[in-house]
Amino acid sequence: MKANVNEELLRSHQPEMIRKRLAKPPESQNISDAVLGGIDGCVTTFAVVSAAAGAGLPASVAVILGIANLLADGFSMAVSTYESHRAEQDYAQSLRDMEEAHIDLVPEGEREEIRQIFINKGFNGEVLETIVDTICEDRKLWVDTMLAEEHGVNDQAHINPLASAGATFLAFLVVGAVPLLPFLTSALTLSQQFALSTLLAALMFFLIGMLKSLVFNLPYLWSGLRTLGMGGAAASLAYVSGYLLRELFGLSGV
């Protein structure tokens, strides 16, 4: 198995393969948005369920509050994701416009900035001047280099804010709806519904953690358990809050 991986790695790092890979524009990755949306959806819904169970409220109340929160919070999170990516793109574009203007107004100053950047990287002499000449002959490369090296900003053009928002919203709804499913049947008691909801929510947290590890090359078990722990902590806080509020307002008979 290891030999096959090494062979594939060597093949992918042949000059022609590298050239083809680098020639492609970066692909928009929505998996991180989906993971975040799924985790938040499950936490949000199960927190409502836990609070309702802790307060001794009937299953119908848990379902109503859960669905309302699922839709409202899911939409809110999708809008936040969209606005966040748009803000990043707008910021990058404002810096690009500024650097474009600086090149027009003070080209030698901008050229000197490129020179200083690569001096700090250890280049000097003819090699340094060749690098400066090469970069400054290509205006887009010049601006891209300034954005990355001076401002620490990468090109955001490949990101699709609408697709990111859609991935967040869909994951929020799908994963967040799972803890509500046991409360939709009247065949179980409230305690059984909550117990089953807890198991389903725990499974969702663990699977999301494993999915995250698959994408970002993290240890499967540790990533799953860590996500499960964070979700469990949020649900525990909600349950205890619901229980304490029930006692505080004398709702024990509900």
XYZ file of N, CA and C in Angstrom:
762
model
N 0.835 -1.211 0.000
C 0.000 0.000 0.000
C 0.863 1.252 0.000
N 1.876 1.264 0.892
C 2.766 2.410 0.980
C 3.544 2.601 -0.304
N 3.954 1.475 -0.947
C 4.690 1.555 -2.208
C 3.831 2.184 -3.291
N 2.538 1.824 -3.328
C 1.625 2.399 -4.323
C 1.454 3.892 -4.125
N 1.370 4.316 -2.853
C 1.235 5.740 -2.542
C 2.468 6.499 -2.995
N 3.641 5.923 -2.721
C 4.895 6.577 -3.111
C 5.013 6.682 -4.628
N 4.595 5.630 -5.329
C 4.635 5.658 -6.797
C 3.717 6.744 -7.340
N 2.523 6.841 -6.785
C 1.582 7.869 -7.228
C 2.119 9.261 -6.931
N 2.747 9.411 -5.760
C 3.320 10.695 -5.384
C 4.442 11.094 -6.334
N 5.289 10.129 -6.670
C 6.387 10.401 -7.610
C 5.850 10.753 -8.994
N 4.824 10.019 -9.430
C 4.247 10.283 -10.751
C 3.633 11.682 -10.821
N 2.955 12.080 -9.735
C 2.304 13.393 -9.725
C 3.296 14.548 -9.644
N 4.562 14.230 -9.335
C 5.577 15.280 -9.232
C 6.582 15.251 -10.376
N 6.185 14.593 -11.460
C 6.973 14.693 -12.680
C 6.746 16.069 -13.307
N 7.752 16.614 -14.007
C 7.642 17.980 -14.555
C 6.360 18.236 -15.338
N 5.967 17.281 -16.196
C 4.787 17.490 -17.028
C 3.517 17.522 -16.185
N 3.432 16.643 -15.177
C 2.264 16.607 -14.311
C 2.173 17.882 -13.469
N 3.315 18.351 -12.986
C 3.342 19.594 -12.212
C 2.883 20.759 -13.068
N 3.363 20.790 -14.318
C 3.006 21.877 -15.233
C 1.499 21.900 -15.486
N 0.920 20.731 -15.709
C -0.525 20.650 -15.958
C -1.316 21.070 -14.727
N -0.853 20.619 -13.546
C -1.566 20.940 -12.306
C -1.552 22.429 -12.012
N -0.392 23.055 -12.196
C -0.267 24.481 -11.898
C -0.950 25.358 -12.933
N -1.175 24.789 -14.135
C -1.833 25.566 -15.188
C -3.329 25.718 -14.941
N -3.874 24.821 -14.120
C -5.310 24.888 -13.831
C -5.586 25.977 -12.797
N -6.680 26.713 -12.948
C -7.043 27.696 -11.920
C -7.465 26.979 -10.653
N -7.269 27.584 -9.485
C -7.684 26.948 -8.226
C -9.170 26.653 -8.230
N -9.543 25.499 -7.709
C -10.953 25.136 -7.626
C -11.552 25.660 -6.328
N -12.809 26.078 -6.435
C -13.503 26.555 -5.237
C -13.841 25.354 -4.359
N -13.407 25.393 -3.102
C -13.645 24.303 -2.172
C -14.747 24.701 -1.192
N -15.855 23.947 -1.211
C -16.974 24.247 -0.326
C -17.089 23.259 0.823
N -16.145 22.314 0.903
C -16.252 21.290 1.934
C -16.135 21.886 3.335
N -15.270 22.894 3.497
C -15.132 23.502 4.820
C -16.415 24.222 5.224
N -17.098 24.845 4.247
C -18.371 25.503 4.538
C -19.429 24.476 4.935
N -19.433 23.320 4.235
C -20.400 22.275 4.544
C -20.136 21.677 5.926
N -18.866 21.461 6.254
C -18.518 20.910 7.572
C -18.961 21.868 8.671
N -18.654 23.148 8.481
C -19.036 24.144 9.483
C -20.549 24.233 9.610
N -21.256 24.230 8.463
C -22.705 24.290 8.495
C -23.320 23.075 9.167
N -22.756 21.876 8.880
C -23.275 20.655 9.485
C -23.090 20.639 10.993
N -21.893 21.022 11.434
C -21.633 21.051 12.879
C -22.555 22.046 13.566
N -22.656 23.239 13.001
C -23.478 24.274 13.627
C -24.952 23.898 13.607
N -25.393 23.260 12.511
C -26.790 22.841 12.424
C -27.141 21.807 13.480
N -26.244 20.840 13.647
C -26.499 19.791 14.644
C -26.440 20.356 16.060
N -25.458 21.220 16.315
C -25.343 21.841 17.637
C -26.584 22.671 17.945
N -26.985 23.493 16.982
C -28.129 24.383 17.186
C -29.404 23.599 17.493
N -29.702 22.611 16.635
C -30.941 21.859 16.805
C -30.923 21.006 18.065
N -29.804 20.318 18.297
C -29.762 19.455 19.470
C -29.725 20.274 20.758
N -29.187 21.476 20.695
C -29.217 22.355 21.860
C -30.660 22.713 22.209
N -31.470 22.984 21.174
C -32.888 23.281 21.405
C -33.595 22.056 21.994
N -33.313 20.892 21.401
C -33.908 19.648 21.892
C -33.503 19.391 23.351
N -32.227 19.596 23.654
C -31.723 19.358 25.013
C -32.351 20.321 26.004
N -32.456 21.581 25.603
C -33.069 22.576 26.485
C -34.532 22.239 26.755
N -35.232 21.807 25.693
C -36.635 21.440 25.849
C -36.774 20.231 26.761
N -35.879 19.247 26.573
C -35.921 18.054 27.423
C -35.575 18.398 28.870
N -34.568 19.261 29.049
C -34.187 19.675 30.394
C -35.290 20.443 31.091
N -36.067 21.192 30.320
C -37.172 21.966 30.888
C -38.438 21.136 31.047
N -38.425 19.891 30.540
C -39.602 19.030 30.652
C -40.721 19.412 29.707
N -40.401 20.067 28.609
C -41.414 20.481 27.635
C -41.822 19.319 26.754
N -43.039 19.319 26.212
C -43.496 18.214 25.357
C -42.746 18.164 24.031
N -42.838 16.996 23.369
C -42.118 16.781 22.117
C -42.524 17.788 21.045
N -43.800 18.166 21.016
C -44.275 19.098 19.994
C -43.558 20.443 20.096
N -43.280 20.874 21.320
C -42.574 22.141 21.521
C -41.140 22.025 21.006
N -40.493 20.885 21.296
C -39.126 20.666 20.817
C -39.071 20.700 19.297
N -40.068 20.099 18.640
C -40.107 20.072 17.173
C -40.322 21.465 16.613
N -41.280 22.203 17.190
C -41.582 23.548 16.698
C -40.373 24.465 16.848
N -39.781 24.463 18.047
C -38.615 25.308 18.287
C -37.427 24.857 17.439
N -37.281 23.538 17.296
C -36.160 23.007 16.524
C -36.235 23.392 15.066
N -37.410 23.243 14.449
C -37.575 23.581 13.034
C -37.424 25.089 12.814
N -37.998 25.876 13.721
C -37.880 27.331 13.605
C -36.420 27.765 13.664
N -35.683 27.205 14.619
C -34.266 27.533 14.737
C -33.478 27.011 13.548
N -33.840 25.838 13.068
C -33.145 25.233 11.938
C -33.223 26.144 10.711
N -34.411 26.629 10.410
C -34.587 27.478 9.233
C -33.959 28.860 9.426
N -34.250 29.470 10.569
C -33.765 30.835 10.796
C -32.243 30.881 10.926
N -31.685 29.992 11.751
C -30.241 29.995 11.955
C -29.495 29.517 10.715
N -30.088 28.555 10.006
C -29.458 28.086 8.776
C -29.367 29.189 7.745
N -30.459 29.948 7.591
C -30.452 31.063 6.644
C -29.465 32.135 7.079
N -29.468 32.417 8.381
C -28.555 33.429 8.910
C -27.101 33.040 8.683
N -26.793 31.770 8.905
C -25.423 31.314 8.720
C -25.027 31.342 7.251
N -25.960 30.988 6.365
C -25.671 31.028 4.931
C -25.391 32.467 4.480
N -26.195 33.397 4.972
C -25.975 34.807 4.631
C -24.625 35.280 5.167
N -24.289 34.859 6.382
C -23.003 35.248 6.963
C -21.840 34.700 6.142
N -21.976 33.444 5.687
C -20.935 32.838 4.850
C -20.781 33.607 3.546
N -21.918 33.930 2.935
C -21.886 34.687 1.676
C -21.219 36.044 1.869
N -21.643 36.764 2.891
C -21.107 38.098 3.135
C -19.620 38.052 3.503
N -19.228 37.001 4.235
C -17.824 36.869 4.615
C -16.935 36.699 3.382
N -17.341 35.806 2.483
C -16.550 35.588 1.268
C -16.563 36.822 0.359
N -17.714 37.473 0.281
C -17.785 38.690 -0.536
C -16.891 39.784 0.034
N -16.863 39.888 1.367
C -16.013 40.896 2.003
C -14.541 40.609 1.716
N -14.157 39.332 1.759
C -12.775 38.959 1.449
C -12.429 39.325 0.007
N -13.366 39.049 -0.907
C -13.130 39.372 -2.311
C -13.061 40.885 -2.525
N -13.957 41.618 -1.875
C -13.954 43.078 -2.017
C -12.668 43.678 -1.454
N -12.196 43.121 -0.344
C -10.951 43.612 0.254
C -9.773 43.343 -0.675
N -9.720 42.123 -1.219
C -8.637 41.781 -2.143
C -8.677 42.676 -3.382
N -9.884 42.953 -3.867
C -10.006 43.804 -5.060
C -9.597 45.240 -4.761
N -9.908 45.730 -3.567
C -9.512 47.092 -3.214
C -7.992 47.215 -3.144
N -7.340 46.181 -2.622
C -5.874 46.180 -2.585
C -5.298 46.093 -3.987
N -5.928 45.290 -4.841
C -5.476 45.169 -6.224
C -5.584 46.513 -6.942
N -6.706 47.199 -6.751
C -6.894 48.510 -7.380
C -5.847 49.507 -6.878
N -5.551 49.426 -5.578
C -4.564 50.328 -5.005
C -3.177 50.070 -5.590
N -2.800 48.801 -5.694
C -1.480 48.462 -6.244
C -1.394 48.828 -7.722
N -2.478 48.639 -8.443
C -2.510 49.047 -9.858
C -2.250 50.553 -9.979
N -2.899 51.328 -9.114
C -2.722 52.781 -9.139
C -1.293 53.162 -8.763
N -0.731 52.477 -7.784
C 0.641 52.778 -7.361
C 1.650 52.485 -8.470
N 1.406 51.417 -9.217
C 2.302 51.098 -10.333
C 2.257 52.197 -11.389
N 1.068 52.750 -11.609
C 0.941 53.846 -12.578
C 1.595 55.129 -12.070
N 1.458 55.396 -10.774
C 1.926 56.668 -10.225
C 3.408 56.641 -9.827
N 3.822 55.565 -9.199
C 5.220 55.477 -8.734
C 5.810 54.116 -9.110
N 5.989 53.863 -10.405
C 6.459 52.539 -10.831
C 7.813 52.142 -10.240
N 8.721 53.112 -10.128
C 10.039 52.771 -9.586
C 9.961 52.425 -8.105
N 9.067 53.099 -7.392
C 8.874 52.777 -5.980
C 8.310 51.379 -5.807
N 7.347 51.019 -6.659
C 6.771 49.671 -6.596
C 7.792 48.621 -7.006
N 8.633 48.982 -7.979
C 9.697 48.073 -8.400
C 10.688 47.841 -7.248
N 10.967 48.899 -6.510
C 11.882 48.780 -5.382
C 11.271 47.917 -4.278
N 9.957 47.975 -4.127
C 9.295 47.115 -3.144
C 9.502 45.639 -3.505
N 9.359 45.318 -4.785
C 9.616 43.950 -5.235
C 11.062 43.558 -4.922
N 11.969 44.479 -5.195
C 13.397 44.205 -4.942
C 13.630 43.925 -3.445
N 13.055 44.761 -2.589
C 13.246 44.591 -1.148
C 12.624 43.285 -0.643
N 11.494 42.924 -1.224
C 10.837 41.678 -0.824
C 11.756 40.494 -1.071
N 12.397 40.475 -2.243
C 13.235 39.327 -2.577
C 14.637 39.432 -1.976
N 15.054 40.631 -1.615
C 16.287 40.755 -0.819
C 16.072 40.084 0.535
N 14.888 40.316 1.123
C 14.563 39.704 2.411
C 14.464 38.181 2.329
N 14.271 37.656 1.125
C 14.225 36.209 0.935
C 15.614 35.625 0.676
N 16.639 36.505 0.624
C 18.004 36.020 0.471
C 18.589 36.135 -0.913
N 17.875 36.764 -1.849
C 18.399 36.916 -3.209
C 19.232 38.192 -3.312
N 20.214 38.177 -4.199
C 21.025 39.374 -4.421
C 21.691 39.293 -5.792
N 22.365 40.385 -6.170
C 23.129 40.416 -7.417
C 22.274 40.231 -8.654
N 22.840 39.555 -9.657
C 22.165 39.379 -10.938
C 20.894 38.550 -10.814
N 20.939 37.549 -9.936
C 19.739 36.726 -9.741
C 18.585 37.585 -9.237
N 18.858 38.467 -8.300
C 17.833 39.367 -7.763
C 17.268 40.250 -8.859
N 18.148 40.862 -9.655
C 17.682 41.775 -10.702
C 16.895 41.036 -11.776
N 17.272 39.800 -12.052
C 16.513 38.998 -13.028
C 15.103 38.727 -12.513
N 15.001 38.398 -11.219
C 13.682 38.164 -10.618
C 12.834 39.427 -10.684
N 13.416 40.556 -10.318
C 12.683 41.827 -10.337
C 12.227 42.150 -11.749
N 13.117 42.002 -12.740
C 12.759 42.296 -14.132
C 11.645 41.382 -14.616
N 11.752 40.107 -14.279
C 10.750 39.137 -14.736
C 9.379 39.453 -14.163
N 9.325 39.742 -12.884
C 8.037 40.033 -12.247
C 7.451 41.326 -12.775
N 8.266 42.361 -12.903
C 7.753 43.676 -13.281
C 7.427 43.790 -14.771
N 7.835 42.811 -15.564
C 7.454 42.798 -16.980
C 6.020 42.322 -17.163
N 5.505 41.605 -16.193
C 4.136 41.078 -16.249
C 3.313 41.806 -15.190
N 2.439 42.707 -15.623
C 1.713 43.566 -14.684
C 0.865 42.755 -13.705
N 0.159 41.724 -14.202
C -0.668 40.907 -13.303
C 0.203 40.184 -12.279
N 1.311 39.620 -12.737
C 2.227 38.948 -11.812
C 2.772 39.934 -10.789
N 3.059 41.135 -11.242
C 3.565 42.194 -10.364
C 2.556 42.470 -9.237
N 1.300 42.691 -9.630
C 0.253 42.992 -8.648
C -0.016 41.788 -7.744
N -0.086 40.592 -8.337
C -0.310 39.387 -7.537
C 0.783 39.203 -6.485
N 2.025 39.489 -6.902
C 3.151 39.349 -5.974
C 3.043 40.349 -4.836
N 2.649 41.565 -5.144
C 2.491 42.582 -4.103
C 1.379 42.203 -3.132
N 0.285 41.681 -3.668
C -0.831 41.284 -2.803
C -0.403 40.168 -1.844
N 0.292 39.167 -2.394
C 0.680 38.025 -1.569
C 1.799 38.372 -0.590
N 2.808 39.099 -1.061
C 4.001 39.325 -0.252
C 3.873 40.533 0.686
N 3.243 41.596 0.217
C 3.135 42.796 1.043
C 1.910 42.760 1.955
N 0.795 42.247 1.418
C -0.465 42.306 2.171
C -0.901 40.944 2.710
N -0.237 39.861 2.279
C -0.626 38.530 2.746
C -1.997 38.107 2.264
N -2.385 38.573 1.073
C -3.712 38.276 0.525
C -3.547 37.467 -0.754
N -4.244 36.351 -0.842
C -4.224 35.538 -2.052
C -5.408 35.874 -2.939
N -5.323 35.446 -4.182
C -6.393 35.694 -5.137
C -7.676 35.004 -4.673
N -8.766 35.758 -4.577
C -10.049 35.228 -4.102
C -11.038 34.991 -5.236
N -10.589 35.170 -6.479
C -11.516 35.119 -7.608
C -12.142 33.744 -7.788
N -11.443 32.676 -7.376
C -11.955 31.329 -7.593
C -13.049 30.955 -6.595
N -13.227 31.763 -5.562
C -14.251 31.461 -4.554
C -15.618 31.934 -5.043
N -16.598 31.058 -4.935
C -17.968 31.398 -5.319
C -18.794 31.588 -4.045
N -19.037 32.833 -3.629
C -19.752 33.069 -2.368
C -21.131 32.426 -2.325
N -21.827 32.424 -3.468
C -23.175 31.856 -3.507
C -23.132 30.347 -3.304
N -22.153 29.678 -3.931
C -22.022 28.225 -3.760
C -21.636 27.893 -2.321
N -20.783 28.698 -1.732
C -20.387 28.485 -0.339
C -21.585 28.632 0.592
N -22.403 29.657 0.336
C -23.599 29.865 1.152
C -24.577 28.706 0.990
N -24.722 28.224 -0.246
C -25.616 27.095 -0.505
C -25.160 25.835 0.205
N -23.853 25.566 0.172
C -23.305 24.383 0.849
C -23.525 24.483 2.355
N -23.333 25.678 2.889
C -23.537 25.884 4.331
C -24.992 25.641 4.718
N -25.912 26.229 3.957
C -27.343 26.133 4.256
C -27.834 24.688 4.141
N -27.427 23.993 3.064
C -27.877 22.616 2.844
C -27.366 21.697 3.945
N -26.078 21.824 4.278
C -25.511 20.984 5.338
C -26.167 21.283 6.681
N -26.431 22.555 6.932
C -27.088 22.971 8.180
C -28.455 22.297 8.307
N -29.238 22.338 7.219
C -30.590 21.770 7.250
C -30.564 20.250 7.381
N -29.745 19.597 6.551
C -29.743 18.135 6.512
C -29.256 17.545 7.839
N -28.092 18.002 8.291
C -27.532 17.454 9.528
C -28.338 17.925 10.737
N -28.756 19.182 10.708
C -29.500 19.731 11.833
C -30.868 19.098 12.030
N -31.444 18.535 10.960
C -32.771 17.928 11.074
C -32.724 16.560 11.757
N -31.557 15.919 11.739
C -31.447 14.543 12.258
C -31.861 14.424 13.723
N -31.399 15.299 14.639
C -31.814 15.147 16.049
C -33.311 15.341 16.283
N -34.009 15.929 15.326
C -35.451 16.157 15.490
C -36.283 14.934 15.115
N -35.708 14.021 14.324
C -36.486 12.902 13.780
C -37.198 12.068 14.848
N -36.563 11.715 15.972
C -37.272 10.897 16.975
C -38.503 11.578 17.558
N -38.540 12.909 17.544
C -39.664 13.634 18.137
C -40.867 13.713 17.195
N -40.693 13.189 15.984
C -41.786 13.211 15.017
C -42.672 11.975 15.126
N -42.266 11.017 15.945
C -43.077 9.816 16.139
C -43.673 9.808 17.542
N -44.928 9.350 17.626
C -45.611 9.290 18.924
C -45.487 7.902 19.548
N -44.761 7.009 18.880
C -44.632 5.641 19.377
C -43.655 5.536 20.542
N -42.883 6.600 20.782
C -41.882 6.586 21.845
C -42.265 7.569 22.949
N -41.804 7.280 24.149
C -41.994 8.237 25.238
C -41.015 9.388 25.051
N -41.219 10.458 25.810
C -40.352 11.627 25.685
C -38.901 11.281 26.025
N -38.716 10.470 27.060
C -37.352 10.094 27.444
C -36.700 9.225 26.378
N -37.494 8.345 25.745
C -36.959 7.524 24.657
C -36.626 8.375 23.438
N -37.478 9.346 23.150
C -37.215 10.250 22.029
C -35.915 11.026 22.245
N -35.741 11.510 23.460
C -34.531 12.281 23.755
C -33.286 11.394 23.701
N -33.410 10.167 24.213
C -32.272 9.236 24.194
C -31.873 8.921 22.752
N -32.859 8.662 21.897
C -32.565 8.353 20.498
C -31.999 9.580 19.775
N -32.553 10.743 20.092
C -32.045 11.986 19.512
C -30.582 12.210 19.896
N -30.269 11.887 21.159
C -28.889 12.032 21.637
C -27.944 11.126 20.852
N -28.361 9.885 20.624
C -27.537 8.942 19.877
C -27.332 9.409 18.431
N -28.404 9.889 17.808
C -28.299 10.359 16.422
C -27.404 11.592 16.315
N -27.556 12.511 17.276
C -26.725 13.713 17.269
C -25.254 13.344 17.465
N -24.996 12.418 18.383
C -23.619 11.974 18.621
C -23.036 11.348 17.367
N -23.852 10.552 16.663
C -23.397 9.934 15.417
C -23.068 11.002 14.377
N -23.933 12.019 14.274
C -23.685 13.098 13.313
C -22.391 13.840 13.629
N -22.182 14.162 14.894
C -20.952 14.858 15.285
C -19.723 14.024 14.935
N -19.795 12.740 15.232
C -18.651 11.870 14.979
C -18.387 11.734 13.481
N -19.452 11.561 12.688
C -19.283 11.410 11.242
C -18.751 12.687 10.597
N -19.218 13.840 11.077
C -18.719 15.107 10.544
C -17.236 15.245 10.856
N -16.859 14.865 12.075
C -15.448 14.907 12.441
C -14.607 14.004 11.561
N -15.131 12.818 11.250
C -14.413 11.897 10.376
C -14.333 12.446 8.951
N -15.420 13.070 8.483
C -15.405 13.676 7.152
C -14.354 14.765 7.082
N -14.291 15.561 8.134
C -13.295 16.629 8.192
C -11.884 16.056 8.136
N -11.667 14.957 8.829
C -10.344 14.342 8.842
C -10.002 13.784 7.462
N -11.029 13.296 6.753
C -10.813 12.745 5.423
C -10.362 13.833 4.449
N -10.971 15.000 4.565
C -10.655 16.105 3.669
C -9.318 16.750 4.008
N -9.072 16.945 5.304
C -7.878 17.682 5.723
C -6.751 16.786 6.229
N -6.888 15.479 5.958
C -5.823 14.517 6.282
C -5.458 14.541 7.766
N -6.486 14.427 8.614
C -6.290 14.377 10.060
C -6.604 12.967 10.556
N -6.149 12.596 11.750
C -6.481 11.271 12.295
C -7.993 11.098 12.427
N -8.541 10.033 11.843
C -9.987 9.832 11.805
C -10.627 9.818 13.187
N -10.139 8.917 14.029
C -10.769 8.720 15.331
C -10.680 9.969 16.194
N -9.510 10.582 16.236
C -9.321 11.768 17.070
C -10.208 12.910 16.599
N -10.279 13.116 15.279
C -11.101 14.199 14.743
C -12.574 13.965 15.043
N -13.017 12.711 14.908
C -14.413 12.393 15.204
C -14.743 12.596 16.669
N -13.859 12.135 17.550
C -14.095 12.274 18.984
C -14.043 13.738 19.428
N -13.146 14.519 18.815
C -13.043 15.924 19.188
C -14.317 16.684 18.816
N -14.833 16.418 17.609
C -16.078 17.065 17.190
C -17.242 16.602 18.054
N -17.253 15.323 18.394
C -18.292 14.786 19.284
C -18.223 15.460 20.646
N -17.018 15.662 21.163
C -16.857 16.309 22.462
C -17.364 17.738 22.470
N -17.054 18.486 21.398
C -17.517 19.880 21.319
C -19.031 19.949 21.222
N -19.614 19.082 20.400
C -21.070 19.062 20.280
C -21.734 18.640 21.577
N -21.152 17.636 22.240
C -21.701 17.177 23.509
C -21.649 18.248 24.581
N -20.570 19.032 24.593
C -20.446 20.111 25.580
C -21.534 21.163 25.369
N -21.771 21.521 24.104
C -22.813 22.518 23.798
C -24.185 21.998 24.203
N -24.463 20.726 23.907
C -25.757 20.143 24.253
C -25.931 20.055 25.773
N -24.862 19.715 26.483
C -24.931 19.626 27.951
C -25.260 20.974 28.569
N -24.638 22.034 28.051
C -24.925 23.382 28.540
C -26.396 23.733 28.331
N -26.922 23.360 27.134
C -28.319 23.662 26.838
C -29.253 22.880 27.757
N -28.934 21.603 27.998
C -29.785 20.771 28.859
C -29.809 21.317 30.282
N -28.643 21.628 30.817
C -28.548 22.153 32.182
C -29.270 23.500 32.285
N -29.127 24.331 31.267
C -29.816 25.627 31.263
C -31.321 25.442 31.308
N -31.830 24.521 30.459
C -33.264 24.256 30.443
C -33.758 23.740 31.781
N -32.993 22.845 32.388
C -33.375 22.278 33.687
C -33.397 23.353 34.771
N -32.357 24.194 34.824
C -32.285 25.235 35.849
C -33.395 26.268 35.668
N -33.686 26.626 34.431
C -34.754 27.596 34.172
C -36.115 27.016 34.541
N -36.292 25.716 34.297
C -37.546 25.071 34.689
C -37.736 25.149 36.200
N -36.651 24.869 36.943
C -36.730 24.946 38.401
C -36.930 26.379 38.889
N -36.243 27.319 38.203
C -36.319 28.720 38.602
C -37.729 29.276 38.452
N -38.385 28.893 37.332
C -39.719 29.446 37.080
C -40.842 28.475 37.505
N -40.471 27.432 38.217
C -41.485 26.534 38.755
C -42.300 25.816 37.714
N -41.611 25.294 36.661
C -42.309 24.591 35.588
C -42.226 23.089 35.732
N -41.985 22.595 36.926
C -41.779 21.153 37.126
C -42.973 20.321 36.701
N -44.110 20.898 36.714
C -45.304 20.123 36.352
C -45.582 20.076 34.879
N -44.774 20.772 34.061
C -45.031 20.800 32.619
C -44.809 19.442 32.002
